[in-house]
mmCIF file of C-alpha atoms in Angstrom:
data_model
loop_
_atom_site.group_PDB
_atom_site.id
_atom_site.type_symbol
_atom_site.label_atom_id
_atom_site.label_comp_id
_atom_site.label_asym_id
_atom_site.label_seq_id
_atom_site.Cartn_x
_atom_site.Cartn_y
_atom_site.Cartn_z
ATOM 1 C CA MET A 1003 -18.101 13.854 12.168
ATOM 2 C CA ILE A 1004 -18.034 16.990 10.016
ATOM 3 C CA ASP A 1005 -20.711 18.374 7.719
ATOM 4 C CA VAL A 1006 -20.779 17.120 4.134
ATOM 5 C CA ASN A 1007 -18.432 19.555 2.394
ATOM 6 C CA ARG A 1008 -18.450 19.252 -1.402
ATOM 7 C CA GLU A 1009 -15.730 21.906 -1.643
ATOM 8 C CA GLY A 1010 -13.473 20.084 0.815
ATOM 9 C CA GLU A 1011 -9.983 19.006 -0.186
ATOM 10 C CA VAL A 1012 -8.614 15.503 -0.719
ATOM 11 C CA TRP A 1013 -6.020 14.705 1.966
ATOM 12 C CA VAL A 1014 -3.211 12.157 2.178
ATOM 13 C CA PHE A 1015 -1.565 11.367 5.508
ATOM 14 C CA ALA A 1016 2.176 11.473 4.769
ATOM 15 C CA GLU A 1017 3.630 8.850 7.076
ATOM 16 C CA GLN A 1018 7.267 9.410 7.965
ATOM 17 C CA HIS A 1019 9.686 7.818 10.378
ATOM 18 C CA ASN A 1020 12.886 9.502 11.547
ATOM 19 C CA GLY A 1021 12.530 12.102 8.818
ATOM 20 C CA ARG A 1022 12.137 9.555 6.013
ATOM 21 C CA LEU A 1023 8.939 9.650 3.957
ATOM 22 C CA GLU A 1024 7.452 6.187 3.490
ATOM 23 C CA ASP A 1025 6.684 4.841 0.011
ATOM 24 C CA THR A 1026 2.965 4.236 0.582
ATOM 25 C CA PRO A 1027 1.897 7.912 0.871
ATOM 26 C CA ILE A 1028 3.896 8.669 -2.281
ATOM 27 C CA GLU A 1029 1.965 5.913 -4.079
ATOM 28 C CA LEU A 1030 -1.273 7.366 -2.708
ATOM 29 C CA MET A 1031 -0.451 10.786 -4.129
ATOM 30 C CA SER A 1032 -0.820 9.495 -7.694
ATOM 31 C CA LYS A 1033 -4.378 8.249 -7.107
ATOM 32 C CA ALA A 1034 -5.317 11.183 -4.847
ATOM 33 C CA ARG A 1035 -4.211 13.606 -7.567
ATOM 34 C CA ARG A 1036 -6.681 12.009 -9.995
ATOM 35 C CA LEU A 1037 -9.453 12.023 -7.381
ATOM 36 C CA SER A 1038 -8.961 15.708 -6.577
ATOM 37 C CA ASP A 1039 -8.823 16.640 -10.279
ATOM 38 C CA THR A 1040 -12.093 14.777 -10.877
ATOM 39 C CA LEU A 1041 -13.720 16.620 -7.976
ATOM 40 C CA GLY A 1042 -12.186 19.984 -8.958
ATOM 41 C CA VAL A 1043 -10.650 20.522 -5.503
ATOM 42 C CA LYS A 1044 -7.134 20.833 -4.115
ATOM 43 C CA LEU A 1045 -4.962 17.900 -3.124
ATOM 44 C CA SER A 1046 -3.341 18.371 0.271
ATOM 45 C CA SER A 1047 -1.102 16.307 2.494
ATOM 46 C CA ILE A 1048 -0.549 16.233 6.258
ATOM 47 C CA VAL A 1049 2.956 15.897 7.695
ATOM 48 C CA LEU A 1050 3.480 15.432 11.427
ATOM 49 C CA GLY A 1051 6.853 15.307 13.146
ATOM 50 C CA ASP A 1052 9.714 17.468 14.307
ATOM 51 C CA GLY A 1053 12.131 19.010 11.809
ATOM 52 C CA VAL A 1054 10.352 17.507 8.793
ATOM 53 C CA LYS A 1055 9.910 20.524 6.500
ATOM 54 C CA ALA A 1056 12.004 18.833 3.792
ATOM 55 C CA ILE A 1057 9.287 16.197 3.514
ATOM 56 C CA ALA A 1058 6.700 18.916 2.889
ATOM 57 C CA ASN A 1059 8.716 20.180 -0.080
ATOM 58 C CA LYS A 1060 8.977 16.639 -1.411
ATOM 59 C CA LEU A 1061 5.203 16.132 -1.257
ATOM 60 C CA ILE A 1062 4.658 19.218 -3.420
ATOM 61 C CA GLN A 1063 6.894 17.606 -6.037
ATOM 62 C CA TYR A 1064 4.650 14.534 -5.923
ATOM 63 C CA GLY A 1065 1.470 16.526 -6.591
ATOM 64 C CA ALA A 1066 0.296 18.259 -3.403
ATOM 65 C CA ASP A 1067 -1.206 21.743 -3.767
ATOM 66 C CA ASN A 1068 -1.074 22.348 -0.010
ATOM 67 C CA VAL A 1069 0.925 20.661 2.723
ATOM 68 C CA TYR A 1070 -0.279 21.066 6.304
ATOM 69 C CA LEU A 1071 2.914 20.909 8.353
ATOM 70 C CA VAL A 1072 2.646 20.225 12.076
ATOM 71 C CA GLU A 1073 5.976 20.269 13.902
ATOM 72 C CA HIS A 1074 6.225 19.637 17.628
ATOM 73 C CA PRO A 1075 8.805 17.877 19.841
ATOM 74 C CA LEU A 1076 6.086 15.505 21.075
ATOM 75 C CA LEU A 1077 5.470 14.385 17.472
ATOM 76 C CA ARG A 1078 9.061 13.310 16.854
ATOM 77 C CA THR A 1079 8.137 9.668 17.417
ATOM 78 C CA TYR A 1080 4.841 8.163 16.279
ATOM 79 C CA GLN A 1081 2.281 7.571 19.008
ATOM 80 C CA THR A 1082 -1.397 6.944 18.365
ATOM 81 C CA ASN A 1083 -2.791 9.479 20.838
ATOM 82 C CA SER A 1084 -0.697 12.466 19.798
ATOM 83 C CA TYR A 1085 -1.013 11.878 16.044
ATOM 84 C CA ALA A 1086 -4.747 11.223 16.267
ATOM 85 C CA LYS A 1087 -5.330 14.366 18.309
ATOM 86 C CA ALA A 1088 -3.377 16.518 15.843
ATOM 87 C CA ILE A 1089 -5.158 15.164 12.765
ATOM 88 C CA CYS A 1090 -8.592 15.418 14.392
ATOM 89 C CA GLU A 1091 -7.941 19.094 15.098
ATOM 90 C CA LEU A 1092 -6.957 19.669 11.465
ATOM 91 C CA ILE A 1093 -10.023 17.814 10.150
ATOM 92 C CA HIS A 1094 -12.403 19.893 12.271
ATOM 93 C CA LYS A 1095 -10.630 23.078 11.201
ATOM 94 C CA HIS A 1096 -10.374 22.514 7.430
ATOM 95 C CA LYS A 1097 -13.192 19.990 6.771
ATOM 96 C CA PRO A 1098 -11.707 17.839 3.978
ATOM 97 C CA GLN A 1099 -14.088 15.585 2.073
ATOM 98 C CA ILE A 1100 -11.621 12.679 1.697
ATOM 99 C CA VAL A 1101 -8.746 11.544 3.938
ATOM 100 C CA LEU A 1102 -6.506 8.661 2.831
ATOM 101 C CA TYR A 1103 -3.969 6.651 4.831
ATOM 102 C CA GLY A 1104 -1.582 3.886 3.846
ATOM 103 C CA ALA A 1105 -2.553 0.462 5.172
ATOM 104 C CA THR A 1106 0.771 0.221 6.985
ATOM 105 C CA VAL A 1107 1.250 -0.737 10.619
ATOM 106 C CA ALA A 1108 0.942 2.923 11.624
ATOM 107 C CA GLY A 1109 -1.904 3.666 9.200
ATOM 108 C CA ARG A 1110 -3.956 0.707 10.391
ATOM 109 C CA ASP A 1111 -3.425 1.861 13.966
ATOM 110 C CA LEU A 1112 -4.073 5.572 13.405
ATOM 111 C CA ALA A 1113 -7.021 5.688 10.974
ATOM 112 C CA PRO A 1114 -9.519 3.738 13.151
ATOM 113 C CA ARG A 1115 -8.697 5.929 16.163
ATOM 114 C CA ILE A 1116 -9.431 9.077 14.136
ATOM 115 C CA ALA A 1117 -12.618 7.574 12.663
ATOM 116 C CA SER A 1118 -13.843 6.704 16.143
ATOM 117 C CA ALA A 1119 -12.962 10.128 17.566
ATOM 118 C CA ILE A 1120 -14.771 12.113 14.861
ATOM 119 C CA LYS A 1121 -17.535 9.515 14.363
ATOM 120 C CA ALA A 1122 -16.814 9.092 10.659
ATOM 121 C CA GLY A 1123 -16.734 6.020 8.435
ATOM 122 C CA LEU A 1124 -13.574 4.166 7.454
ATOM 123 C CA THR A 1125 -12.927 1.444 4.880
ATOM 124 C CA ALA A 1126 -9.802 -0.650 5.468
ATOM 125 C CA ASP A 1127 -7.363 -2.198 2.995
ATOM 126 C CA CYS A 1128 -8.718 -0.697 -0.239
ATOM 127 C CA THR A 1129 -7.184 -1.828 -3.516
ATOM 128 C CA ASP A 1130 -8.757 0.903 -5.663
ATOM 129 C CA LEU A 1131 -10.506 4.259 -5.289
ATOM 130 C CA GLN A 1132 -12.870 5.953 -7.754
ATOM 131 C CA ILE A 1133 -15.286 8.894 -7.845
ATOM 132 C CA GLY A 1134 -18.869 8.168 -8.850
ATOM 133 C CA ASP A 1135 -22.579 8.774 -8.256
ATOM 134 C CA HIS A 1136 -24.846 6.575 -6.150
ATOM 135 C CA LYS A 1137 -28.640 6.443 -6.028
ATOM 136 C CA ALA A 1138 -29.931 5.274 -2.655
ATOM 137 C CA VAL A 1139 -32.338 2.346 -2.915
ATOM 138 C CA ARG A 1140 -34.111 3.395 0.272
ATOM 139 C CA ASP A 1141 -35.370 6.818 -0.791
ATOM 140 C CA GLY A 1142 -34.041 7.374 -4.305
ATOM 141 C CA THR A 1143 -31.668 10.178 -3.237
ATOM 142 C CA LEU A 1144 -28.860 10.745 -5.746
ATOM 143 C CA HIS A 1145 -25.482 11.237 -4.088
ATOM 144 C CA LYS A 1146 -23.046 12.729 -6.587
ATOM 145 C CA ASN A 1147 -19.266 12.451 -6.602
ATOM 146 C CA LEU A 1148 -18.838 10.018 -3.732
ATOM 147 C CA LEU A 1149 -15.624 8.165 -3.019
ATOM 148 C CA PHE A 1150 -16.016 4.549 -4.176
ATOM 149 C CA GLN A 1151 -13.861 2.553 -1.756
ATOM 150 C CA ILE A 1152 -13.063 -0.756 -3.443
ATOM 151 C CA ARG A 1153 -11.661 -3.742 -1.573
ATOM 152 C CA PRO A 1154 -11.774 -7.559 -1.456
ATOM 153 C CA ALA A 1155 -14.405 -8.994 0.885
ATOM 154 C CA PHE A 1156 -15.483 -12.398 2.234
ATOM 155 C CA GLY A 1157 -11.946 -13.754 2.204
ATOM 156 C CA GLY A 1158 -11.185 -12.202 -1.159
ATOM 157 C CA ASN A 1159 -13.970 -14.066 -2.967
ATOM 158 C CA ILE A 1160 -15.783 -10.886 -4.050
ATOM 159 C CA ILE A 1161 -14.852 -7.267 -4.661
ATOM 160 C CA ALA A 1162 -16.951 -4.842 -2.606
ATOM 161 C CA THR A 1163 -17.565 -1.165 -3.358
ATOM 162 C CA ILE A 1164 -18.217 0.805 -0.175
ATOM 163 C CA ILE A 1165 -19.599 4.343 0.012
ATOM 164 C CA ASN A 1166 -20.101 6.851 2.794
ATOM 165 C CA PRO A 1167 -22.668 9.481 1.761
ATOM 166 C CA GLU A 1168 -23.282 11.042 5.182
ATOM 167 C CA ARG A 1169 -20.632 10.530 7.865
ATOM 168 C CA TRP A 1170 -17.762 12.621 6.515
ATOM 169 C CA PRO A 1171 -14.907 12.883 5.879
ATOM 170 C CA GLN A 1172 -14.828 9.814 3.662
ATOM 171 C CA MET A 1173 -11.804 7.883 4.902
ATOM 172 C CA ALA A 1174 -9.937 4.800 3.740
ATOM 173 C CA THR A 1175 -6.687 2.968 4.231
ATOM 174 C CA VAL A 1176 -5.068 1.766 0.997
ATOM 175 C CA ARG A 1177 -2.853 -1.267 0.651
ATOM 176 C CA GLU A 1178 0.833 -0.878 -0.073
ATOM 177 C CA GLY A 1179 1.910 -1.359 -3.655
ATOM 178 C CA VAL A 1180 -1.522 -1.201 -5.333
ATOM 179 C CA MET A 1181 -0.991 2.316 -6.728
ATOM 180 C CA PRO A 1182 1.849 3.178 -9.149
ATOM 181 C CA MET A 1183 4.705 5.277 -7.809
ATOM 182 C CA PRO A 1184 4.528 8.763 -9.413
ATOM 183 C CA GLU A 1185 7.520 10.649 -10.761
ATOM 184 C CA PRO A 1186 8.434 13.841 -8.850
ATOM 185 C CA ASP A 1187 8.236 17.211 -10.599
ATOM 186 C CA VAL A 1188 10.985 19.376 -9.101
ATOM 187 C CA ASN A 1189 9.557 22.496 -10.790
ATOM 188 C CA ARG A 1190 6.110 22.125 -9.249
ATOM 189 C CA ASN A 1191 4.862 24.858 -6.886
ATOM 190 C CA GLY A 1192 2.710 24.410 -3.829
ATOM 191 C CA LYS A 1193 2.000 25.963 -0.452
ATOM 192 C CA ILE A 1194 3.309 24.834 2.939
ATOM 193 C CA ILE A 1195 0.910 25.796 5.729
ATOM 194 C CA ASN A 1196 2.368 25.704 9.239
ATOM 195 C CA GLU A 1197 -0.241 24.523 11.729
ATOM 196 C CA LYS A 1198 -0.163 24.771 15.517
ATOM 197 C CA ILE A 1199 -1.854 22.147 17.652
ATOM 198 C CA SER A 1200 -2.337 21.920 21.407
ATOM 199 C CA LEU A 1201 -0.203 19.058 22.691
ATOM 200 C CA VAL A 1202 1.055 18.453 26.222
ATOM 201 C CA LYS A 1203 2.990 15.555 27.733
ATOM 202 C CA GLU A 1204 -0.174 14.225 29.318
ATOM 203 C CA ASP A 1205 -1.505 13.498 25.808
ATOM 204 C CA LEU A 1206 1.159 10.807 25.427
ATOM 205 C CA PRO A 1207 0.522 7.796 27.671
ATOM 206 C CA LEU A 1208 3.902 6.273 26.825
ATOM 207 C CA GLU A 1209 7.489 7.423 26.835
ATOM 208 C CA ILE A 1210 9.518 5.795 24.072
ATOM 209 C CA LEU A 1211 13.107 5.349 25.176
ATOM 210 C CA GLU A 1212 14.500 3.452 22.175
ATOM 211 C CA GLU A 1213 13.336 2.075 18.851
ATOM 212 C CA HIS A 1214 14.653 -1.133 17.307
ATOM 213 C CA LYS A 1215 13.527 -2.004 13.786
ATOM 214 C CA ARG A 1216 14.399 -5.088 11.776
ATOM 215 C CA PRO A 1217 14.755 -4.306 8.071
ATOM 216 C CA LYS A 1218 12.856 -6.545 5.668
ATOM 217 C CA LYS A 1219 14.904 -9.340 4.155
ATOM 218 C CA VAL A 1220 13.733 -8.531 0.635
ATOM 219 C CA ASP A 1221 12.237 -5.501 -1.135
ATOM 220 C CA LEU A 1222 9.593 -7.177 -3.282
ATOM 221 C CA LYS A 1223 7.998 -3.920 -4.437
ATOM 222 C CA ALA A 1224 11.241 -2.798 -6.090
ATOM 223 C CA ALA A 1225 12.002 -6.143 -7.776
ATOM 224 C CA ARG A 1226 11.704 -6.269 -11.580
ATOM 225 C CA ILE A 1227 11.715 -10.085 -11.621
ATOM 226 C CA ILE A 1228 10.070 -12.264 -8.974
ATOM 227 C CA VAL A 1229 10.051 -16.054 -8.652
ATOM 228 C CA THR A 1230 7.293 -17.257 -6.343
ATOM 229 C CA GLY A 1231 6.815 -20.701 -4.858
ATOM 230 C CA GLY A 1232 3.485 -22.031 -3.656
ATOM 231 C CA ALA A 1233 2.339 -24.917 -1.484
ATOM 232 C CA GLY A 1234 2.592 -27.098 -4.603
ATOM 233 C CA VAL A 1235 6.394 -26.973 -4.299
ATOM 234 C CA GLY A 1236 5.868 -29.665 -1.691
ATOM 235 C CA SER A 1237 8.637 -29.152 0.850
ATOM 236 C CA GLU A 1238 11.257 -26.761 2.152
ATOM 237 C CA GLU A 1239 13.875 -28.868 0.391
ATOM 238 C CA ASN A 1240 12.079 -28.561 -2.952
ATOM 239 C CA PHE A 1241 11.745 -24.798 -2.365
ATOM 240 C CA LYS A 1242 15.491 -24.621 -3.032
ATOM 241 C CA LEU A 1243 14.533 -24.770 -6.729
ATOM 242 C CA VAL A 1244 12.727 -21.423 -6.315
ATOM 243 C CA TRP A 1245 15.863 -19.907 -4.765
ATOM 244 C CA ASP A 1246 18.070 -21.366 -7.528
ATOM 245 C CA LEU A 1247 15.867 -20.020 -10.321
ATOM 246 C CA ALA A 1248 15.700 -16.617 -8.634
ATOM 247 C CA ASN A 1249 19.485 -16.556 -8.213
ATOM 248 C CA CYS A 1250 20.257 -17.244 -11.860
ATOM 249 C CA LEU A 1251 17.762 -14.574 -12.993
ATOM 250 C CA GLY A 1252 18.835 -11.965 -10.440
ATOM 251 C CA ALA A 1253 15.241 -12.129 -9.187
ATOM 252 C CA ALA A 1254 13.606 -11.783 -5.778
ATOM 253 C CA PRO A 1255 12.386 -15.085 -4.251
ATOM 254 C CA ALA A 1256 8.815 -14.960 -2.957
ATOM 255 C CA ALA A 1257 5.998 -17.192 -1.769
ATOM 256 C CA THR A 1258 2.278 -17.552 -1.318
ATOM 257 C CA ARG A 1259 0.736 -17.448 2.138
ATOM 258 C CA ALA A 1260 0.288 -21.227 2.088
ATOM 259 C CA ALA A 1261 4.018 -21.729 1.451
ATOM 260 C CA VAL A 1262 4.876 -19.304 4.263
ATOM 261 C CA ASP A 1263 2.466 -21.057 6.657
ATOM 262 C CA LEU A 1264 4.128 -24.374 5.805
ATOM 263 C CA GLY A 1265 7.487 -22.890 6.823
ATOM 264 C CA PHE A 1266 9.108 -22.999 3.374
ATOM 265 C CA ILE A 1267 10.271 -19.364 3.601
ATOM 266 C CA ASP A 1268 10.029 -16.277 5.823
ATOM 267 C CA LYS A 1269 6.897 -14.072 5.855
ATOM 268 C CA ASP A 1270 8.902 -11.106 4.493
ATOM 269 C CA HIS A 1271 8.691 -12.903 1.123
ATOM 270 C CA GLN A 1272 4.889 -13.309 1.130
ATOM 271 C CA ILE A 1273 2.850 -11.947 -1.786
ATOM 272 C CA GLY A 1274 -0.920 -11.624 -1.828
ATOM 273 C CA GLN A 1275 -3.849 -10.082 -0.044
ATOM 274 C CA THR A 1276 -2.175 -10.453 3.369
ATOM 275 C CA GLY A 1277 1.335 -9.922 2.040
ATOM 276 C CA THR A 1278 3.003 -7.513 -0.381
ATOM 277 C CA THR A 1279 1.386 -6.277 -3.592
ATOM 278 C CA VAL A 1280 3.801 -6.292 -6.528
ATOM 279 C CA ARG A 1281 3.841 -5.365 -10.216
ATOM 280 C CA PRO A 1282 7.169 -6.621 -11.641
ATOM 281 C CA ALA A 1283 8.151 -6.868 -15.300
ATOM 282 C CA LEU A 1284 8.321 -10.674 -14.972
ATOM 283 C CA TYR A 1285 6.527 -12.888 -12.439
ATOM 284 C CA ILE A 1286 7.257 -16.622 -12.395
ATOM 285 C CA ALA A 1287 4.814 -18.703 -10.332
ATOM 286 C CA VAL A 1288 6.133 -22.157 -9.377
ATOM 287 C CA GLY A 1289 3.616 -24.581 -7.857
ATOM 288 C CA VAL A 1290 1.192 -21.709 -7.218
ATOM 289 C CA SER A 1291 -2.494 -22.635 -7.485
ATOM 290 C CA GLY A 1292 -3.535 -19.007 -7.969
ATOM 291 C CA ALA A 1293 -6.209 -18.421 -5.333
ATOM 292 C CA ILE A 1294 -7.880 -15.019 -5.667
ATOM 293 C CA GLN A 1295 -6.185 -13.875 -2.456
ATOM 294 C CA HIS A 1296 -2.794 -14.403 -4.121
ATOM 295 C CA GLN A 1297 -3.901 -12.918 -7.447
ATOM 296 C CA ALA A 1298 -4.840 -9.719 -5.595
ATOM 297 C CA GLY A 1299 -1.157 -9.181 -4.905
ATOM 298 C CA MET A 1300 0.405 -9.954 -8.312
ATOM 299 C CA SER A 1301 -2.178 -9.839 -11.124
ATOM 300 C CA GLN A 1302 -0.828 -6.500 -12.405
ATOM 301 C CA SER A 1303 2.562 -8.013 -13.272
ATOM 302 C CA GLN A 1304 3.566 -7.211 -16.861
ATOM 303 C CA LYS A 1305 4.349 -10.846 -17.793
ATOM 304 C CA ILE A 1306 3.275 -13.892 -15.800
ATOM 305 C CA VAL A 1307 4.784 -17.354 -16.307
ATOM 306 C CA ALA A 1308 3.035 -20.188 -14.462
ATOM 307 C CA ILE A 1309 4.391 -23.692 -13.836
ATOM 308 C CA ASN A 1310 1.888 -26.188 -12.449
ATOM 309 C CA ASN A 1311 1.034 -29.855 -13.006
ATOM 310 C CA ASP A 1312 -2.700 -29.090 -12.789
ATOM 311 C CA PRO A 1313 -3.966 -27.781 -16.154
ATOM 312 C CA ASP A 1314 -7.052 -26.360 -14.410
ATOM 313 C CA ALA A 1315 -5.132 -24.335 -11.814
ATOM 314 C CA PRO A 1316 -6.633 -20.806 -11.467
ATOM 315 C CA ILE A 1317 -3.182 -19.237 -12.007
ATOM 316 C CA PHE A 1318 -3.399 -20.254 -15.686
ATOM 317 C CA GLN A 1319 -6.399 -17.934 -16.138
ATOM 318 C CA ILE A 1320 -4.171 -14.866 -15.737
ATOM 319 C CA ALA A 1321 -0.820 -16.270 -16.915
ATOM 320 C CA HIS A 1322 0.667 -15.085 -20.215
ATOM 321 C CA TYR A 1323 2.810 -18.236 -20.534
ATOM 322 C CA LYS A 1324 1.598 -21.572 -19.165
ATOM 323 C CA ILE A 1325 3.761 -24.615 -18.487
ATOM 324 C CA VAL A 1326 1.879 -27.751 -17.448
ATOM 325 C CA GLY A 1327 4.351 -30.140 -15.875
ATOM 326 C CA ASP A 1328 6.246 -31.296 -12.809
ATOM 327 C CA LEU A 1329 8.182 -28.353 -11.372
ATOM 328 C CA ASN A 1330 10.966 -30.737 -10.312
ATOM 329 C CA GLU A 1331 11.563 -31.411 -14.016
ATOM 330 C CA VAL A 1332 10.664 -28.041 -15.531
ATOM 331 C CA VAL A 1333 12.588 -25.701 -13.207
ATOM 332 C CA PRO A 1334 15.982 -27.485 -13.515
ATOM 333 C CA ILE A 1335 15.603 -27.370 -17.324
ATOM 334 C CA MET A 1336 14.935 -23.620 -17.119
ATOM 335 C CA ILE A 1337 17.958 -23.075 -14.875
ATOM 336 C CA ARG A 1338 20.262 -25.062 -17.201
ATOM 337 C CA SER A 1339 18.949 -23.193 -20.248
ATOM 338 C CA ILE A 1340 19.502 -19.794 -18.610
ATOM 339 C CA LYS A 1341 23.033 -20.696 -17.539
ATOM 340 C CA GLU A 1342 23.920 -22.124 -20.950
ATOM 341 C CA LYS A 1343 22.937 -18.835 -22.588
ATOM 342 C CA GLU A 1344 25.286 -17.039 -20.174
ATOM 343 C CA ILE A 1345 22.746 -14.447 -19.072
ATOM 344 C CA VAL A 1346 23.566 -14.866 -15.406
ATOM 345 C CA PRO A 1347 23.484 -11.357 -13.805
ATOM 346 C CA GLU A 1348 26.588 -10.088 -12.027
ATOM 347 C CA HIS A 1349 24.650 -9.655 -8.774
ATOM 348 C CA VAL A 1350 22.714 -12.686 -7.580
ATOM 349 C CA ILE A 1351 20.665 -13.241 -4.466
ATOM 350 C CA ALA A 1352 22.286 -15.416 -1.832
ATOM 351 C CA ARG A 1353 20.049 -17.608 0.215
#
């Protein structure tokens, strides 16, 4: 734990793998920039690796005032112990007031280890971040300009706002896809600060000989049109209608958690609180009831079309266009209509 430092910077952990900057820290930069501007402090980012200076330059384009660059051969491959030790040293040295991580596999592994090591608080899987004042009920103390860490709680049935007035830095992991991707400014200036940390082989309990990664079958975050099937589709055979509609629209096929659990489609296609968060131009929900856990992952879509035979389905509360009917009748009509108008894209998605 560090002392409460109102002049401390806002930090973003810039996760990279094999020299490639992940999307989530770039998304975080847009929100972190607004937080730092509200607080009147600098926005900084931390980059760990070996031969990753190009990433530091990229982060400046995305809004960083400072980039703390730590390069070391033992940081070439992500390991919890080495990365946690390096970031803890930087936190004790520079005393930031906010540190943000993406809620990725690495972020969810790294952030709790750092929080435990420095005895600070951590809120996981935030969907929004704000700056605000809080008056303590216990003694009436007014805490100004705290980080409001906003996330679903109790299975997604309520939205909780969590604060950390004392055990700093204020730290949170933020879900992928919930923040808009900023545009880079190639003319922006910033400062790269080379940091040295004390790392020896004994700090790494494992030796990684090879890495094998399976790419995701679909990039839902980049899709402009998404067709999602829910448990209401009824069967894996019926789910073919979702694929067919997606194919003729050049859309990405997706599913709710219930549909994934039923084996209709692979988990890579899952949207919702425990899946991917998306914001496409068009979102078509087929047989989706619209539980709040699913809405958390798609409610920011520009246009939502819902097809359901239950007129009281929760999805209709957020849908812009509502079709009450049997999906086995409605979807084939939509597919025929689209094909008759000859708006079939050149590139379609093969099942």
